[in-house]
Structure formats: structure tokens, C-alpha cells
JSON list of C-alpha atoms in Angstrom, two decimals:
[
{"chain": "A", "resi": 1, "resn": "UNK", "atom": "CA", "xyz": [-66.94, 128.92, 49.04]},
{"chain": "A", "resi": 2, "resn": "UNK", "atom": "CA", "xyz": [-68.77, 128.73, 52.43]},
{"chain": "A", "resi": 3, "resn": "UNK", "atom": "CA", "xyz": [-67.73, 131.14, 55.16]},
{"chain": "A", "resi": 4, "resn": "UNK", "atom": "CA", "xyz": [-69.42, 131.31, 58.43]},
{"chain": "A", "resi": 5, "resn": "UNK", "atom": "CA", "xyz": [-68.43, 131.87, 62.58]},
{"chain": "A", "resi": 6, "resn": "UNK", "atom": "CA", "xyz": [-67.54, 129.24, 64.43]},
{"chain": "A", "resi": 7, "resn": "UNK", "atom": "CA", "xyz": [-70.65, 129.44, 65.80]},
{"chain": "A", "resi": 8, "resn": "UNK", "atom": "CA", "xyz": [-72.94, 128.62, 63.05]},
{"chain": "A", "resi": 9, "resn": "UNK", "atom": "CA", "xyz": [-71.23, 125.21, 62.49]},
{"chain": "A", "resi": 10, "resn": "UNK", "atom": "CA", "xyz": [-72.69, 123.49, 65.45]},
{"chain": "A", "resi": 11, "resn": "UNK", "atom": "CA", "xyz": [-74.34, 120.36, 64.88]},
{"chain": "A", "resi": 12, "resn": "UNK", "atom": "CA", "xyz": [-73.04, 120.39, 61.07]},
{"chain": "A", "resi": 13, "resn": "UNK", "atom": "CA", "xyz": [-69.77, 119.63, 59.55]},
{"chain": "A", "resi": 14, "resn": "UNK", "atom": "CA", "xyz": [-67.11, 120.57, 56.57]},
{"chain": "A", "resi": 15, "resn": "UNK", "atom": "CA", "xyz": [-64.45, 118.76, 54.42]},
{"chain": "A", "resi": 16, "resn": "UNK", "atom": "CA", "xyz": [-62.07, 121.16, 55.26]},
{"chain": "A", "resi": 17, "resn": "UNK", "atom": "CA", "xyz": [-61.95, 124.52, 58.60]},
{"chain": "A", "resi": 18, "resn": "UNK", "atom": "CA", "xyz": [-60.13, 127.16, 57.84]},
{"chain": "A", "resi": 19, "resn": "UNK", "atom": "CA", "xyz": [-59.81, 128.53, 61.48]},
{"chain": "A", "resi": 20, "resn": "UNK", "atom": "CA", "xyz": [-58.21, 132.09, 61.44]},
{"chain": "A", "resi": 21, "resn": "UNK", "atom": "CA", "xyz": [-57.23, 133.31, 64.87]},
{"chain": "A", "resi": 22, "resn": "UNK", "atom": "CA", "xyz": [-57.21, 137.05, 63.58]},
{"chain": "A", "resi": 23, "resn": "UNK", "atom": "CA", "xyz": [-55.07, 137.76, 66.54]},
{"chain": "A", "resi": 24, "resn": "UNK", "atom": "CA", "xyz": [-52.17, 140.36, 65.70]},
{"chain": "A", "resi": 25, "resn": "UNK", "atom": "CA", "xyz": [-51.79, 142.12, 69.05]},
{"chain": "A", "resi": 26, "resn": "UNK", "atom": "CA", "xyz": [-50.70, 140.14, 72.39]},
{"chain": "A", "resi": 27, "resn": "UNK", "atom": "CA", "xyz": [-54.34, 142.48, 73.98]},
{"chain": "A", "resi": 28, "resn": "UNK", "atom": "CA", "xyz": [-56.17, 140.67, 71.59]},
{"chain": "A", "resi": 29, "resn": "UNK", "atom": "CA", "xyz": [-55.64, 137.21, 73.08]},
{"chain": "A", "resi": 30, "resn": "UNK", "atom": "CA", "xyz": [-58.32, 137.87, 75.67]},
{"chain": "A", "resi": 31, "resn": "UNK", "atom": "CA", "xyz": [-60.86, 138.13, 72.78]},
{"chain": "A", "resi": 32, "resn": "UNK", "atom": "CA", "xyz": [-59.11, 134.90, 71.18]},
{"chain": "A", "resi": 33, "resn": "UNK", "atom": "CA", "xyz": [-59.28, 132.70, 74.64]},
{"chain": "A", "resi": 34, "resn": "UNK", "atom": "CA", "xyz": [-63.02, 133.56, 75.89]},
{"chain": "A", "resi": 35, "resn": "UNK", "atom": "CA", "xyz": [-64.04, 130.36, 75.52]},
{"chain": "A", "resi": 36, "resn": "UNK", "atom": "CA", "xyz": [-62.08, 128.73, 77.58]},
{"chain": "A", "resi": 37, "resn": "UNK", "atom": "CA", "xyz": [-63.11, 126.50, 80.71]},
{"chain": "A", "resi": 38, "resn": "UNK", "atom": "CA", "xyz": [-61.38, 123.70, 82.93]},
{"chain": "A", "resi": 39, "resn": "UNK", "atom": "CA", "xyz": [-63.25, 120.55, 82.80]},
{"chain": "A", "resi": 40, "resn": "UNK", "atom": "CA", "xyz": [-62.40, 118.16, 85.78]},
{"chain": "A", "resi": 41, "resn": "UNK", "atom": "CA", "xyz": [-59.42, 116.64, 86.50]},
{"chain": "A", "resi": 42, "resn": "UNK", "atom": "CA", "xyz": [-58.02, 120.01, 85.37]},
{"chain": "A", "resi": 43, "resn": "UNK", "atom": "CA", "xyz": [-58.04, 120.41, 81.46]},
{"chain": "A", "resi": 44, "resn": "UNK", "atom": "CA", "xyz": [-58.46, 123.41, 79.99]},
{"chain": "A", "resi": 45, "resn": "UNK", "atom": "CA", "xyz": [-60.96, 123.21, 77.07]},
{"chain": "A", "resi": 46, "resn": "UNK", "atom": "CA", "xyz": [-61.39, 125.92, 74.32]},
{"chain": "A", "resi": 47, "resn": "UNK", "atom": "CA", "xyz": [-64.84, 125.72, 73.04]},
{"chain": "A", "resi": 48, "resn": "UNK", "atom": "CA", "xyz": [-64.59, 127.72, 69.84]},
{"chain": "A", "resi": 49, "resn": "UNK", "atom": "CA", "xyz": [-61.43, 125.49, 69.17]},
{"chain": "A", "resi": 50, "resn": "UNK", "atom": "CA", "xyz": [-63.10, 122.11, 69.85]},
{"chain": "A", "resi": 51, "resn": "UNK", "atom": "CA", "xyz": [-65.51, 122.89, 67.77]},
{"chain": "A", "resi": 52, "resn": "UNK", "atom": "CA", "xyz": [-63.61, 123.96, 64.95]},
{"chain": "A", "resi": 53, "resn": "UNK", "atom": "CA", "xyz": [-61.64, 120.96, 65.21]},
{"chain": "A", "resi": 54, "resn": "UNK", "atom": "CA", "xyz": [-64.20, 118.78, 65.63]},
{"chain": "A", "resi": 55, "resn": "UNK", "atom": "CA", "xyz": [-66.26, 119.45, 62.76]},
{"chain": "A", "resi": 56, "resn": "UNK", "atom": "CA", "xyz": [-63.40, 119.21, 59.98]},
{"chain": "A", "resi": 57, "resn": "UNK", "atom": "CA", "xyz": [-64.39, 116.20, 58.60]},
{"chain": "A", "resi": 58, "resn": "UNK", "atom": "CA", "xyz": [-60.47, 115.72, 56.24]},
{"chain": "A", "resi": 59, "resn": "UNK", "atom": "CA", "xyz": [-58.65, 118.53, 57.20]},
{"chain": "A", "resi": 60, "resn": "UNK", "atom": "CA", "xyz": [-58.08, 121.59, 59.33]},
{"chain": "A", "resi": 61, "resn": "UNK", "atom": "CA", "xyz": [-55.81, 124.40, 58.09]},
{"chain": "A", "resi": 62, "resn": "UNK", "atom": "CA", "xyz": [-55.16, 126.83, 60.68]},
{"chain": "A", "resi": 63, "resn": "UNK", "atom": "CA", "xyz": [-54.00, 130.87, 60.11]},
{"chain": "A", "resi": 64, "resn": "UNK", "atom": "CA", "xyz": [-52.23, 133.09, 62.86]},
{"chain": "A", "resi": 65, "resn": "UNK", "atom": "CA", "xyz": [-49.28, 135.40, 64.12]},
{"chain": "A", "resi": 66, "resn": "UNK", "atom": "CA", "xyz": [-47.49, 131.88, 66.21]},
{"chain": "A", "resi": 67, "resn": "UNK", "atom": "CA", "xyz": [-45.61, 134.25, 67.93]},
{"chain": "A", "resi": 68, "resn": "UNK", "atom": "CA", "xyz": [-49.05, 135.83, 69.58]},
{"chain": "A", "resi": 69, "resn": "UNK", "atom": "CA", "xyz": [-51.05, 132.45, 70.33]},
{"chain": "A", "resi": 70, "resn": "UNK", "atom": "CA", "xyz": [-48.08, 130.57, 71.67]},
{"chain": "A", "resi": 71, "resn": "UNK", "atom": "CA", "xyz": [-48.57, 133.35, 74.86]},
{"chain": "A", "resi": 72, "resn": "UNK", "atom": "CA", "xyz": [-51.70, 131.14, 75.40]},
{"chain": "A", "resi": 73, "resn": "UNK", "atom": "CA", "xyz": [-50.47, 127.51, 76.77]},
{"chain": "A", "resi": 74, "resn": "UNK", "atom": "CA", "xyz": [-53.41, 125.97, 75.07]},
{"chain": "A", "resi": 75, "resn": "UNK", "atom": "CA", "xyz": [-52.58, 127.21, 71.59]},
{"chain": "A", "resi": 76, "resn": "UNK", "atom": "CA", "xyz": [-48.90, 126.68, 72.70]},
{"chain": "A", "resi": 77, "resn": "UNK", "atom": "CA", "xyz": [-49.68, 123.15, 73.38]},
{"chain": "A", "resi": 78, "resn": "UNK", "atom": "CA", "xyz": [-51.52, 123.17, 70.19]},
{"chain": "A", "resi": 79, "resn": "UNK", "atom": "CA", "xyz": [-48.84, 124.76, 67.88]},
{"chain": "A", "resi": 80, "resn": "UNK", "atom": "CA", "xyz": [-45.97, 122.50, 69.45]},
{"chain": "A", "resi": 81, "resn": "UNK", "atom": "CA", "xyz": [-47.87, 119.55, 68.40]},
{"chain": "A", "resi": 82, "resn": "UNK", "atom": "CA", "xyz": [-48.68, 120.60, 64.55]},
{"chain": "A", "resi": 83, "resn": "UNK", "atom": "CA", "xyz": [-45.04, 121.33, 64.82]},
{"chain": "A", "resi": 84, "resn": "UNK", "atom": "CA", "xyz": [-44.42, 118.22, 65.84]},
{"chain": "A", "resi": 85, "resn": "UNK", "atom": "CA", "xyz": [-46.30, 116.60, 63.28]},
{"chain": "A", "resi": 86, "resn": "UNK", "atom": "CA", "xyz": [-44.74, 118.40, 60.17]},
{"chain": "A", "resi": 87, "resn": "UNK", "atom": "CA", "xyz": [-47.60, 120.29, 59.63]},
{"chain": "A", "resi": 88, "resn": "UNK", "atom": "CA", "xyz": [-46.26, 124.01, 60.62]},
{"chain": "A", "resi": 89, "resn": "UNK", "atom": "CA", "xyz": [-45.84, 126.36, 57.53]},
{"chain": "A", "resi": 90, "resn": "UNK", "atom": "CA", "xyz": [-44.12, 129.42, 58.49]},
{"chain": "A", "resi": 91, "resn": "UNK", "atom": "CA", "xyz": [-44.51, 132.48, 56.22]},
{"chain": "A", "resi": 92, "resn": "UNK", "atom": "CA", "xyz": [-40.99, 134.70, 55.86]},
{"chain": "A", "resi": 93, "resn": "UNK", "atom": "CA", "xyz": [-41.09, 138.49, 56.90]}
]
């Protein structure tokens, strides 16, 4: 088992990211979206994201409260479209 920040995979890559948002209060999305910055012609990048997604070399499993991230239109974006794909598990209350 490897765990490490976002941060320390730069320049490397995994078989499989286990990204955890960690977000379980709406005031925590600031902390979540930091990274964020509009390239031109207008999209919005996420740097933490992009490279979390980037360096999954077979698979990307992602863990949060989708009711909290979905407030941000880039992880909105981002859960509509694993939704889309069939790849949304939902856990039961």
C-alpha cells in the first residue's frame, strides 16, 4: 500500500488513484477548490484534480459526500459524467 498527497505524485505515476475529497462540510469546499485557475478560452482547470487524474495509469476510484462537491460546477461537471458513464456507486444512509 502506497499513500501519499497529491502533491508528491508529480512527474510519477500509479496503477490505480484513490482520490478522497475529504470534504464533509459545504465551508470546506474552499479548501477542496484552491487549485483552481481558468486557462484561456475560459476553462476552469483544477490542478490537484488533473493531476490525480492524470497519473492513474488503469483506474481512478474517487471518494466523497456528492451532495457537497456537486456545489462546485467543476466537480458537478465531473460527477454528472462518472454518472453518466455507470461508474457512480452511491453508499445508503
Amino acid at each position: 500500500l502506497f499513500r501519499s498527497t497529491i502533491e508528491r505524485l508529480q512527474g510519477s505515476e500509479r496503477e490505480i488513484i484513490i482520490y478522497c475529497t475529504t470534504v464533509t462540510r459545504l465551508r470546506q469546499m474552499d479548501f477542496l477548490t484552491n487549485s483552481k485557475y481558468e486557462e484561456k478560452g475560459g476553462e476552469v482547470i483544477d490542478r490537484k484534480l488533473n493531476v490525480a487524474m492524470s497519473r492513474a495509469r488503469e483506474q481512478m476510484i474517487i471518494v466523497g459526500n456528492g451532495a457537497i462537491v456537486r456545489r462546485d460546477a467543476l466537480y458537478e461537471k465531473l460527477y454528472d459524467g462518472i454518472k453518466k458513464l455507470g461508474g457512480l456507486i452511491k453508499k445508503e444512509s
